[in-house]
mmCIF file of C-alpha atoms and ligand atoms in Angstrom:
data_model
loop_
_atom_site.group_PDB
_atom_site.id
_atom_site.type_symbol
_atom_site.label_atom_id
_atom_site.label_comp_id
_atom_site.label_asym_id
_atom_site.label_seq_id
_atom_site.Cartn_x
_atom_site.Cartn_y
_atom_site.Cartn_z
ATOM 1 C CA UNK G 1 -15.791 12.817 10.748
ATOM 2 C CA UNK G 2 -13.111 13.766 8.316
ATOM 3 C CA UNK G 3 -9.403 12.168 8.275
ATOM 4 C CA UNK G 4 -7.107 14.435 10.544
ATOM 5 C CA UNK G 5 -5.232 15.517 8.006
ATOM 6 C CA UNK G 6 -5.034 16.032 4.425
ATOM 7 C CA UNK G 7 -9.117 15.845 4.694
ATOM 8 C CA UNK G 8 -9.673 19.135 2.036
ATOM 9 C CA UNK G 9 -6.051 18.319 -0.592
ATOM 10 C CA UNK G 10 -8.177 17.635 -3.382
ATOM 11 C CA UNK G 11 -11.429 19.931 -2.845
ATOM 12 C CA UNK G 12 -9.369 22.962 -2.164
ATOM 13 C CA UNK G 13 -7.274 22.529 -5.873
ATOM 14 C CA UNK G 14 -9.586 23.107 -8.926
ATOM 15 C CA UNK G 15 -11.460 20.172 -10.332
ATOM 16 C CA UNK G 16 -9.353 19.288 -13.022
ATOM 17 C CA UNK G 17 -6.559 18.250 -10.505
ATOM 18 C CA UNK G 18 -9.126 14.994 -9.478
ATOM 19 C CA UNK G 19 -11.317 14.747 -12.446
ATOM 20 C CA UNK G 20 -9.243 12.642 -14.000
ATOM 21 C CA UNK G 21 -12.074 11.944 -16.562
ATOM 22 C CA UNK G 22 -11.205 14.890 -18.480
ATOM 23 C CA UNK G 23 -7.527 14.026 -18.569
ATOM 24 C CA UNK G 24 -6.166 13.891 -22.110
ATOM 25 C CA UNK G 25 -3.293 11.158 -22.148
ATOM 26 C CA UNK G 26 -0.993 11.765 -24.929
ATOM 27 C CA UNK G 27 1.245 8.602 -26.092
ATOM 28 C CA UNK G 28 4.928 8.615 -27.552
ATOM 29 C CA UNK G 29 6.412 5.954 -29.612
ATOM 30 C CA UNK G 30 7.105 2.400 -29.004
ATOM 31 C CA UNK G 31 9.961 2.290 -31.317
ATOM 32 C CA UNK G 32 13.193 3.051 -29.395
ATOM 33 C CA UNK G 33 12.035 0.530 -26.160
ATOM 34 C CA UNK G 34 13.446 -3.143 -26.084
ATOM 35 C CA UNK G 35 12.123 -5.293 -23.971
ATOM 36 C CA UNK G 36 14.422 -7.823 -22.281
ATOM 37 C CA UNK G 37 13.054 -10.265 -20.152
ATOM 38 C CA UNK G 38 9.498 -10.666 -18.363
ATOM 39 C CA UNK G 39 9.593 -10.258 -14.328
ATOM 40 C CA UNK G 40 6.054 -10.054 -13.266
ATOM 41 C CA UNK G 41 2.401 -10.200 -14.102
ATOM 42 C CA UNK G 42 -0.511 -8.478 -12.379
ATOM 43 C CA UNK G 43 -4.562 -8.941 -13.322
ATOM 44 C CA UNK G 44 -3.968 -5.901 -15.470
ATOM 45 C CA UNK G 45 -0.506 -5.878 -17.110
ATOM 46 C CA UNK G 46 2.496 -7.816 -17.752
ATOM 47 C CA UNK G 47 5.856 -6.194 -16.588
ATOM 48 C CA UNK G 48 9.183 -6.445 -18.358
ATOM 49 C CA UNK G 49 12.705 -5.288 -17.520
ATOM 50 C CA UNK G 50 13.795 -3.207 -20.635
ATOM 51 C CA UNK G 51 15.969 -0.486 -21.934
ATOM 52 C CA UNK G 52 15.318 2.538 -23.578
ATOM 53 C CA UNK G 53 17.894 2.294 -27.071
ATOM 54 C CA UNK G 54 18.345 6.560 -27.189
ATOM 55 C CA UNK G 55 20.308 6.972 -23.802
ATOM 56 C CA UNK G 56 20.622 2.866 -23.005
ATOM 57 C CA UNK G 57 18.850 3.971 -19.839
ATOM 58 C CA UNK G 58 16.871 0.545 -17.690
ATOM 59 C CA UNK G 59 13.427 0.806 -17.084
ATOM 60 C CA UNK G 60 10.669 -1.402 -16.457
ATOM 61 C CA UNK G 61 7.773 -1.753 -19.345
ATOM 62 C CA UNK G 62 4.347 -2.082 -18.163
ATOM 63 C CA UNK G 63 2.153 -3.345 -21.070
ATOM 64 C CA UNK G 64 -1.394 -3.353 -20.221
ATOM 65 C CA UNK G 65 -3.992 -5.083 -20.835
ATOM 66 C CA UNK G 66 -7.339 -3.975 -22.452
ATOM 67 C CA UNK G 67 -8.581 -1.956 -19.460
ATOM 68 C CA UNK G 68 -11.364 0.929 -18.903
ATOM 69 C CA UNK G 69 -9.974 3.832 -20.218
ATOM 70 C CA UNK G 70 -10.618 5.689 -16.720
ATOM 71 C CA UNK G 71 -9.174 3.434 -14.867
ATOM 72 C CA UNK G 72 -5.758 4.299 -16.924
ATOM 73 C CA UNK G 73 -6.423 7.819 -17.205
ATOM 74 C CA UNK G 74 -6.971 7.933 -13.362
ATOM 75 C CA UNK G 75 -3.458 6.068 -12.865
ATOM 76 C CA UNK G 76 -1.371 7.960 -14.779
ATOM 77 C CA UNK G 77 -2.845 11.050 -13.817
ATOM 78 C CA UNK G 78 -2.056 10.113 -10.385
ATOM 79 C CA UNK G 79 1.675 8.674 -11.339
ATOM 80 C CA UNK G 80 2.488 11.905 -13.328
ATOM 81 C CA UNK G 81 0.884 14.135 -9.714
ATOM 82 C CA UNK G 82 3.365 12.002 -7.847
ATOM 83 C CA UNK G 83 6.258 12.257 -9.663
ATOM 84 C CA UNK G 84 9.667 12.826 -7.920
ATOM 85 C CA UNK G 85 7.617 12.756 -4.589
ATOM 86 C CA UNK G 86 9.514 10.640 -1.791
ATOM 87 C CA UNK G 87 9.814 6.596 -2.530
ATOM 88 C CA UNK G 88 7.191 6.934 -5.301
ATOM 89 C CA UNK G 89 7.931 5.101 -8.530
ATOM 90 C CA UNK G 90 8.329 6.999 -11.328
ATOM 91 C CA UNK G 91 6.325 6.956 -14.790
ATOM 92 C CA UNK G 92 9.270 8.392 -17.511
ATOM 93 C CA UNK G 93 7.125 7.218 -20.372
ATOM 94 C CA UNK G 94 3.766 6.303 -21.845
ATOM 95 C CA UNK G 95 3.476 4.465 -25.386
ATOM 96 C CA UNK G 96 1.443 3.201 -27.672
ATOM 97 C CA UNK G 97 2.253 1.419 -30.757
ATOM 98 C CA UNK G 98 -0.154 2.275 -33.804
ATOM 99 C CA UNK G 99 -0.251 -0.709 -34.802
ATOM 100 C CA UNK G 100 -0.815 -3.308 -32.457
ATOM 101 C CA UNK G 101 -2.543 -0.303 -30.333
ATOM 102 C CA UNK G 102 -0.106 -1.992 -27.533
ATOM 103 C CA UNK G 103 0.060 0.574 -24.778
ATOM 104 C CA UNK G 104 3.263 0.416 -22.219
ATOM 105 C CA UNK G 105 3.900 2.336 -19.220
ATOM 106 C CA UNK G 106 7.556 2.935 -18.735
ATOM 107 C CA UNK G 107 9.180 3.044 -15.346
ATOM 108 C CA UNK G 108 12.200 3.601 -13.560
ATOM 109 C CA UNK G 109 13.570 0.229 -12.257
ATOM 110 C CA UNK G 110 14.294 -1.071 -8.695
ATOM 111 C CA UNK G 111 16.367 -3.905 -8.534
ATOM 112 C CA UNK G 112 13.778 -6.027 -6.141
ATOM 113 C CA UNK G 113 14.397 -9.524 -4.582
ATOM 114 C CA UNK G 114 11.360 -11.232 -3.732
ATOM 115 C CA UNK G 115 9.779 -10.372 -0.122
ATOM 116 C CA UNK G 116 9.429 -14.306 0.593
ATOM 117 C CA UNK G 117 13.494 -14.407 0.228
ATOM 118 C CA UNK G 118 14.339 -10.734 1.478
ATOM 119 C CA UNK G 119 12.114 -10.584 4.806
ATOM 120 C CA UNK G 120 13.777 -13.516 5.804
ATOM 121 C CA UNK G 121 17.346 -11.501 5.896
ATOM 122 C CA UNK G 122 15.784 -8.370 7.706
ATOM 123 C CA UNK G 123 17.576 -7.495 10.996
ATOM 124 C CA UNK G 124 15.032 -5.514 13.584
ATOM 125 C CA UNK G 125 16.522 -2.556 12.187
ATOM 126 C CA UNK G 126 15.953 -2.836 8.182
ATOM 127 C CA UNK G 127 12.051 -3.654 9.198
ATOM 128 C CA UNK G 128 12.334 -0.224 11.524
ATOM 129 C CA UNK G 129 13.929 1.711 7.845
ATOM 130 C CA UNK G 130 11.382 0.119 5.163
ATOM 131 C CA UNK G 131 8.629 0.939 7.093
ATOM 132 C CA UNK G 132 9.772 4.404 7.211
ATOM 133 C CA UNK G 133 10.626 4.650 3.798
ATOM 134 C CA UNK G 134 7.206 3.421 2.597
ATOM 135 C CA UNK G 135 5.402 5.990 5.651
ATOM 136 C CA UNK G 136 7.421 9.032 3.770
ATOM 137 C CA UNK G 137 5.703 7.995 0.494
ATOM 138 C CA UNK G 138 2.330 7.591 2.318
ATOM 139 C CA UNK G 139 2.466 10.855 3.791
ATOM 140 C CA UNK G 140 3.602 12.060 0.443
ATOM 141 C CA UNK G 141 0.473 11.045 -1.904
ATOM 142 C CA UNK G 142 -1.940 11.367 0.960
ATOM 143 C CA UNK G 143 -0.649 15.180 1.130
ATOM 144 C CA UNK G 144 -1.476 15.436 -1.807
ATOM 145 C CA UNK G 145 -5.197 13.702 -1.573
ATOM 146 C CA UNK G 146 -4.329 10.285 -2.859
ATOM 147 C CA UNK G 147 -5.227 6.572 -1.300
ATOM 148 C CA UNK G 148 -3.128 3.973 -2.822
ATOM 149 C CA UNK G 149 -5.769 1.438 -1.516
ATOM 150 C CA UNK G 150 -3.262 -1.420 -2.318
ATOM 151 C CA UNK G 151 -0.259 -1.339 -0.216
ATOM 152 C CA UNK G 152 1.248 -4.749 0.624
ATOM 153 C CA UNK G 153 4.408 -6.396 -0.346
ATOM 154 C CA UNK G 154 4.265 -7.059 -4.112
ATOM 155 C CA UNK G 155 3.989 -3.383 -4.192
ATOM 156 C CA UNK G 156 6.668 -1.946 -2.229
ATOM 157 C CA UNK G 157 9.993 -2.730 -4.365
ATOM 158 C CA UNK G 158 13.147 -2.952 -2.373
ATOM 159 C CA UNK G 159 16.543 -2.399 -3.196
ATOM 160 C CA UNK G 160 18.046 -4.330 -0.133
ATOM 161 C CA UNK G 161 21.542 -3.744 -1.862
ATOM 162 C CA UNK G 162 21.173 0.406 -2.066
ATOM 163 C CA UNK G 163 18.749 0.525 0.912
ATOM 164 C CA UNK G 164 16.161 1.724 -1.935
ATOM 165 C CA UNK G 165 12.426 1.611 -1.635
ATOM 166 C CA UNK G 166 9.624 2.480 -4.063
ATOM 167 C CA UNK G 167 5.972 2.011 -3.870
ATOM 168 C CA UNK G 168 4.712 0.746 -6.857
ATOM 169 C CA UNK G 169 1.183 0.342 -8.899
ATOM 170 C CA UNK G 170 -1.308 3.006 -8.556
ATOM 171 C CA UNK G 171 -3.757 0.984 -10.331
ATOM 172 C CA UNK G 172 -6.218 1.236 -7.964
ATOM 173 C CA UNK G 173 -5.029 4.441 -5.874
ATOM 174 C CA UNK G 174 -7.837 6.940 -5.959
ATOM 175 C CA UNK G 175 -8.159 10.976 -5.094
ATOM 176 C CA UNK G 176 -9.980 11.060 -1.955
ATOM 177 C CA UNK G 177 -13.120 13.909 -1.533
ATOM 178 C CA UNK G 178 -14.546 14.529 2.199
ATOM 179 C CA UNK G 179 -17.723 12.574 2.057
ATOM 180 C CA UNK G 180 -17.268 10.553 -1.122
ATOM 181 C CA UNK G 181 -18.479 7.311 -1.333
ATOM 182 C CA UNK G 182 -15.728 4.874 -2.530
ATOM 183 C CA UNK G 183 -15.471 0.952 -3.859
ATOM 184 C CA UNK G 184 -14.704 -1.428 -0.963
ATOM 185 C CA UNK G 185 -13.240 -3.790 -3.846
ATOM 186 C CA UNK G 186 -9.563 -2.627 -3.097
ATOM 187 C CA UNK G 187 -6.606 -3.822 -2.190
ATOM 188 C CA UNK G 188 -5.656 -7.221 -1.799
ATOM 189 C CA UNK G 189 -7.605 -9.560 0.288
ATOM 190 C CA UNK G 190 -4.774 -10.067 3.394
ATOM 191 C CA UNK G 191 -3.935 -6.499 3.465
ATOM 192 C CA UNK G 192 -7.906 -5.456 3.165
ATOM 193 C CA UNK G 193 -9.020 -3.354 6.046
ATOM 194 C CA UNK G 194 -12.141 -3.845 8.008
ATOM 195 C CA UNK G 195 -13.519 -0.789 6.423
ATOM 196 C CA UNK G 196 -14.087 -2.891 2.965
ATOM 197 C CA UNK G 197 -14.920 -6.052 4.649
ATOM 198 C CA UNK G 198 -18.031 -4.552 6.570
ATOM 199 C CA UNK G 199 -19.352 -2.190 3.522
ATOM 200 C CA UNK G 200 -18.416 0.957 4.987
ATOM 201 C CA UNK G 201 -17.621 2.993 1.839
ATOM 202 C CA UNK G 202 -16.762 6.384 3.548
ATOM 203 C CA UNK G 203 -13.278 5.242 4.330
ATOM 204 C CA UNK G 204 -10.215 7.549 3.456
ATOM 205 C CA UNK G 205 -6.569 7.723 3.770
ATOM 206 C CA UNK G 206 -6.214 5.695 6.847
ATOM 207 C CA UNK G 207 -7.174 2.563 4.920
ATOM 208 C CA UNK G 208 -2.926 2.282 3.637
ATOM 209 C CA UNK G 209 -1.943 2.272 7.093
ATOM 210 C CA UNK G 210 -4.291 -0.972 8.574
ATOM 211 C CA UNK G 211 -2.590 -2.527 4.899
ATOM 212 C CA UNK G 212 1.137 -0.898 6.429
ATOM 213 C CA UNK G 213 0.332 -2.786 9.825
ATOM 214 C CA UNK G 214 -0.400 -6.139 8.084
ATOM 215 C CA UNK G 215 2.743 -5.574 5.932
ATOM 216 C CA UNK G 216 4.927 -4.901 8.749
ATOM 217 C CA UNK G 217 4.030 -7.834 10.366
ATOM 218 C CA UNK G 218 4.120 -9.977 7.809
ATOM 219 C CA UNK G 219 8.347 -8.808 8.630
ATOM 220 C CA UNK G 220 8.531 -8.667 12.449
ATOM 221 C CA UNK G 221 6.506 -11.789 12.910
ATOM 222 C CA UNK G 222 7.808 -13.826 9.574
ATOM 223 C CA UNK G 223 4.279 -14.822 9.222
ATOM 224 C CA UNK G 224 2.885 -14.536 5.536
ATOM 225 C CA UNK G 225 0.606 -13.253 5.405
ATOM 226 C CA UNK G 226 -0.619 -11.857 9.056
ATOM 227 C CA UNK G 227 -4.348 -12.440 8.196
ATOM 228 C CA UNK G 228 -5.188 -15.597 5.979
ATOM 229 C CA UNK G 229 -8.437 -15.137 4.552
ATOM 230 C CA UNK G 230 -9.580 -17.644 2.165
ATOM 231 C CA UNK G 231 -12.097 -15.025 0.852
ATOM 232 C CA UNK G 232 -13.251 -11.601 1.665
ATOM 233 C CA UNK G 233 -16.154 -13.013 4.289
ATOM 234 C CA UNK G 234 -13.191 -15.565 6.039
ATOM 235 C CA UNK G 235 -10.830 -12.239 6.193
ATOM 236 C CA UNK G 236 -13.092 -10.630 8.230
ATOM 237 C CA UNK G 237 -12.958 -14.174 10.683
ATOM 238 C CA UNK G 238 -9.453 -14.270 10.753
ATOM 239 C CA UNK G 239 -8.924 -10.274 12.325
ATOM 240 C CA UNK G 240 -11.179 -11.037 14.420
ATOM 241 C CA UNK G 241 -9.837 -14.020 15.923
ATOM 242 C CA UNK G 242 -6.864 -12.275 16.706
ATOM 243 C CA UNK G 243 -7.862 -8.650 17.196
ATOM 244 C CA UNK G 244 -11.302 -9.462 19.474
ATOM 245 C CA UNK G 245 -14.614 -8.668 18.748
ATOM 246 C CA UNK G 246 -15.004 -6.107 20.894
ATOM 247 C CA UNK G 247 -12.785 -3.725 19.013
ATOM 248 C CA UNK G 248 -14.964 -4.753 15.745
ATOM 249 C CA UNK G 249 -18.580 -4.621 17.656
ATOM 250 C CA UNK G 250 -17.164 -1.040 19.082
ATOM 251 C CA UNK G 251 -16.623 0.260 15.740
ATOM 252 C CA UNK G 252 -19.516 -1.156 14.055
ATOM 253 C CA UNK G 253 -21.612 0.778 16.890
ATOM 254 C CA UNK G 254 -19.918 4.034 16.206
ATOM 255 C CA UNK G 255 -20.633 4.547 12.682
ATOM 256 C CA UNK G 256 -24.012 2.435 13.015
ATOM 257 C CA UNK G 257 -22.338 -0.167 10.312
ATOM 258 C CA UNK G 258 -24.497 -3.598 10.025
ATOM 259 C CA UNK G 259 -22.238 -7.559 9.508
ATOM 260 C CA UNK G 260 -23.957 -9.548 6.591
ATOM 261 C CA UNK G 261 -25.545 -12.792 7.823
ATOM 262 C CA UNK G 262 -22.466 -14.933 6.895
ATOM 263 C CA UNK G 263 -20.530 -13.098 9.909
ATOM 264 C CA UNK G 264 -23.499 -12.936 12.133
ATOM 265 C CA UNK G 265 -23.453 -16.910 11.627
ATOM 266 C CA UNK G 266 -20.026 -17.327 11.780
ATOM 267 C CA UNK G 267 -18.251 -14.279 14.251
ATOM 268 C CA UNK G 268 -17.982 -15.606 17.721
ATOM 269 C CA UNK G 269 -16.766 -14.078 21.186
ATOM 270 C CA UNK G 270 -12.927 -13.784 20.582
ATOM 271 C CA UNK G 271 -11.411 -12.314 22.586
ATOM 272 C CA UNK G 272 -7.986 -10.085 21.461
ATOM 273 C CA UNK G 273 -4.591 -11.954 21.211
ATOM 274 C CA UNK G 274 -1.822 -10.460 22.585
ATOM 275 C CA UNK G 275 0.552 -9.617 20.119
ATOM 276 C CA UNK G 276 2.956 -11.124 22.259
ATOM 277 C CA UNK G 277 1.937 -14.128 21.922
ATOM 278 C CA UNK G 278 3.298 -14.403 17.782
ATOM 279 C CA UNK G 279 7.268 -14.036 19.156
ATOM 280 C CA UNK G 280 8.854 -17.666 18.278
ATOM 281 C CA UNK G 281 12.396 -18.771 18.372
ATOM 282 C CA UNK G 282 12.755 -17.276 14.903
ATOM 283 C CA UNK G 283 11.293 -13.739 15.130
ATOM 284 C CA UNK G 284 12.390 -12.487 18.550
ATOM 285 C CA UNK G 285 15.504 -10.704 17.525
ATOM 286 C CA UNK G 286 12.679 -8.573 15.256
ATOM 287 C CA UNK G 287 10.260 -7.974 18.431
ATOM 288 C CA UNK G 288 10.244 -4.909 20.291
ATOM 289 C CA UNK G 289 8.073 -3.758 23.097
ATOM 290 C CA UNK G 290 7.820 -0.103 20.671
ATOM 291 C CA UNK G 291 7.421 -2.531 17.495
ATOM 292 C CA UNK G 292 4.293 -3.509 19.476
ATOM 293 C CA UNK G 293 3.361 -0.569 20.221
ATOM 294 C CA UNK G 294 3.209 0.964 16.626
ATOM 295 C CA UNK G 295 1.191 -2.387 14.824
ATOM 296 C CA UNK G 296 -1.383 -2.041 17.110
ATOM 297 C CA UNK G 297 -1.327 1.852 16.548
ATOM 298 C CA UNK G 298 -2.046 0.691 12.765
ATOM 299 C CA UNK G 299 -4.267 -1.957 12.980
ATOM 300 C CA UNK G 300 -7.430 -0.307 15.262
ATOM 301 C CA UNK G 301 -10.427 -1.258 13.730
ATOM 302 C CA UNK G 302 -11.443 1.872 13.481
ATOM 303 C CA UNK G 303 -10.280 4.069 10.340
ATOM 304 C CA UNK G 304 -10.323 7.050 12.845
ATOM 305 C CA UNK G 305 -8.279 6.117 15.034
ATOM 306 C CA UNK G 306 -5.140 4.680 13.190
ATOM 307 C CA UNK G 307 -1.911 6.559 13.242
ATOM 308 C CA UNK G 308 -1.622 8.508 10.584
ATOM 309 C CA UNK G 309 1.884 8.773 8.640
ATOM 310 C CA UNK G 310 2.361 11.856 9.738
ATOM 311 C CA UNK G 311 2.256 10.700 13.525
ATOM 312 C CA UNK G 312 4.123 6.982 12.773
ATOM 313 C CA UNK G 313 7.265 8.714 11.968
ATOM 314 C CA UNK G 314 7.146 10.667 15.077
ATOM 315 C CA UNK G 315 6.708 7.187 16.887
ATOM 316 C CA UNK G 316 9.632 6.154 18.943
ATOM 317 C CA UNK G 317 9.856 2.612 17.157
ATOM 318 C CA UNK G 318 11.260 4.539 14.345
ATOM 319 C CA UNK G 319 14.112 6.736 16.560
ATOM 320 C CA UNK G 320 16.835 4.819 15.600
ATOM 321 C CA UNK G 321 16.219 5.599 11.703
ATOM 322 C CA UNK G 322 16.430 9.192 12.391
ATOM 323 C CA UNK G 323 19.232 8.660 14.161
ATOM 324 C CA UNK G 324 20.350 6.805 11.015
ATOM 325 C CA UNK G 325 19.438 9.667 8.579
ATOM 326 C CA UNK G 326 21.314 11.819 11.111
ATOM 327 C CA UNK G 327 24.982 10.318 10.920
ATOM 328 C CA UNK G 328 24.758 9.787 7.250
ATOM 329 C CA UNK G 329 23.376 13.172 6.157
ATOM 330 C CA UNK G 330 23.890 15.376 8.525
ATOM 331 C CA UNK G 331 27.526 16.465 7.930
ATOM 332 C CA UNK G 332 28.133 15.423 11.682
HETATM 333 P P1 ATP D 1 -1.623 -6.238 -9.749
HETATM 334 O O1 ATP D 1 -2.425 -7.321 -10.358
HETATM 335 O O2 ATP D 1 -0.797 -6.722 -8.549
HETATM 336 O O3 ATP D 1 -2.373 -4.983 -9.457
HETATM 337 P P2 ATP D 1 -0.376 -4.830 -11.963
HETATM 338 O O4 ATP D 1 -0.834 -5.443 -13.235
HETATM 339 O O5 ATP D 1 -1.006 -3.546 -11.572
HETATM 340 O O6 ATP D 1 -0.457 -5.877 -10.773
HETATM 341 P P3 ATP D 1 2.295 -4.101 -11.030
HETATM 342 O O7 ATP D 1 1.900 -4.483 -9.644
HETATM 343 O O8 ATP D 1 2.574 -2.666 -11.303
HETATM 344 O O9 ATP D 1 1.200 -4.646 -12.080
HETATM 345 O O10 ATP D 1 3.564 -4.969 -11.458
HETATM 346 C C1 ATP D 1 3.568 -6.393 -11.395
HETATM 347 C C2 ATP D 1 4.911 -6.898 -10.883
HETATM 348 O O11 ATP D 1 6.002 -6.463 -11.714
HETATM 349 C C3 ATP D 1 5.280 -6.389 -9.499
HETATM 350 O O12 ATP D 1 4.736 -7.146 -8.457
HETATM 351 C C4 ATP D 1 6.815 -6.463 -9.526
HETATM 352 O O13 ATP D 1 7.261 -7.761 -9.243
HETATM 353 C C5 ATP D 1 7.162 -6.123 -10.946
HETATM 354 N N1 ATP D 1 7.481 -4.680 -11.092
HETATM 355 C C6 ATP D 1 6.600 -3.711 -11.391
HETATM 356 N N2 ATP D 1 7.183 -2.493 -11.438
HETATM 357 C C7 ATP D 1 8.479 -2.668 -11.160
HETATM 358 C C8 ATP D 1 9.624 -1.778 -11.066
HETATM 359 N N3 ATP D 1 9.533 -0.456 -11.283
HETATM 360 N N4 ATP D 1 10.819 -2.317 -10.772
HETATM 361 C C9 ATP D 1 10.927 -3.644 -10.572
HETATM 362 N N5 ATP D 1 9.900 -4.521 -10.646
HETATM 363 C C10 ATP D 1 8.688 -4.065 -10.935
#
């Protein structure tokens, strides 16, 4: 069946809003951006903090590495959709310089500490506002018929300082069609749902929010990751030594899905771990009977029957940030 909602956002626009084949990118200059310092690397780029010289503005300078030109057509096409949507980082610039043929993305800049140093502050109720944050900016690109197919800490920037959030790297989000066929070779291994471990390639939105589940408790339970994988086959082992097998053999059934013979071998009759039983000494103050509630709303097994964004921020984990939003907007 189709995603609940958001299932026709591409198909009902013309073609040329997903065909991002046909996209015509059009560089600027290199000349007026400095870089400053390096901050990151990912398999496809290496990030800088820089300044733009005409208006001294910071910004963050993505130089890429040699890559398919569809895959970069396909992420700035989706970067320039999203722009100025809710907690979505923002492309101000592409360049390429003529002579090296360097090509840069330029961003706007979040002044991000580390997740391995900033979880470990988070109170119960900064987890409860961060997930919201990034769930507005889910609900955002999924409205308009985007996956980002590679939510997980290194790509949700944080501002602790200005309560700030941005979801980063669209390098592998895609447009999603009813009934397409997509790559299960996204997102990063901890934060891959079942859906790409067991080959079933007619996943859709839903896939960000088993990735938003394993994120958030990565926070609540200051356990890094949730799922520890040593590759994609052992991923698949270690959700279902806490989650159960019956959840997994349940949704294999429904959409007549097959394991490979490494997981027949190696899957055995778990049964599902209460996610009580993860509160320690140093996590409880995070822990909440609704916190609870909402993870295992995320991670189900089945694609179909995660909460969507949409839902989450109706959930009552998340009252208290309305509540928030309330005071500090609301003129009352
Ligand atoms: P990956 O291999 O993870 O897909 P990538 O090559 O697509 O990486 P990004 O994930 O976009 O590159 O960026 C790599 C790192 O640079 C990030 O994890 C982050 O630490 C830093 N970074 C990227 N964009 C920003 C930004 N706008 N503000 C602050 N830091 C950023």
């Amino acid at each position: 069946a189709l995603p609940r909602y958001y299932a026709n956002a591409c198909v009902d626009k013309p073609e040329s809003y997903y065909d991002y084949t046909n996209f015509e990118l059009s560089w600027g200059p290199m000349d007026y951006y400095e870089v400053v310092q390096k901050i990151g690397r990912g398999k496809y780029s290496e990030v800088f903090d820089g300044v733009n010289t005409l208006n001294n503005q910071k910004c963050v300078i993505k130089i890429l590495k040699p890559i398919k030109l569809e895959k970069m057509q396909r992420e700035i096409k989706i970067l320039q959709t999203l722009y100025g949507g809710k907690n979505i980082i923002k492309l101000y610039d592409m360049a390429q310089d003529d002579v090296s043929e360097v090509t840069a993305l330029v961003f706007e800049r979040v002044n991000h500490t580390d997740h391995k140093v900033l979880y470990k502050q988070f109170k119960d109720f900064d987890i409860r506002y961060y997930i919201y944050e990034v769930l507005l900016g889910l609900d955002y690109c999924h409205s308009l018929g985007i996956m980002h197919r590679d939510i997980k800490p290194h790509n949700i920037m944080i501002d602790h300082e200005q309560r700030q959030l941005r979801i980063i790297d669209w390098g592998l989000a895609e447009y999603y069609i009813p009934g397409k066929e997509y790559n299960v070779r996204v997102a990063s291994r901890y934060y891959k749902g079942p859906e790409l471990l067991v080959d079933d390639r007619l996943y859709n939105y839903s896939l960000d929010m088993w990735s938003l589940g394993c994120t958030m408790a990565n926070m609540m339970f200051q356990r890094d990751p949730m799922f520890k994988g040593v590759d994609n086959d052992d991923q698949l082992i270690k959700i279902v030594e806490i989650c159960g097998i019956d959840g997994l053999m349940d949704y294999l059934k429904t959409y007549k899905l097959e394991i490979n013979r490494y997981h027949q071998k190696h899957l055995k009759n778990w049964e599902k771990v209460s996610w009580e039983e993860f509160i320690t000494k140093k996590n409880k103050h995070l822990v909440t009977k609704e916190a609870l509630d909402f993870l295992e709303k995320c991670l189900q097994y089945d694609r179909e029957k995660r909460i969507m964004p949409q839902e989450a921020i109706e959930h009552e984990y998340f009252a208290p940030v309305i509540e928030y939003k309330k005071k500090i907007h609301g003129g009352g």
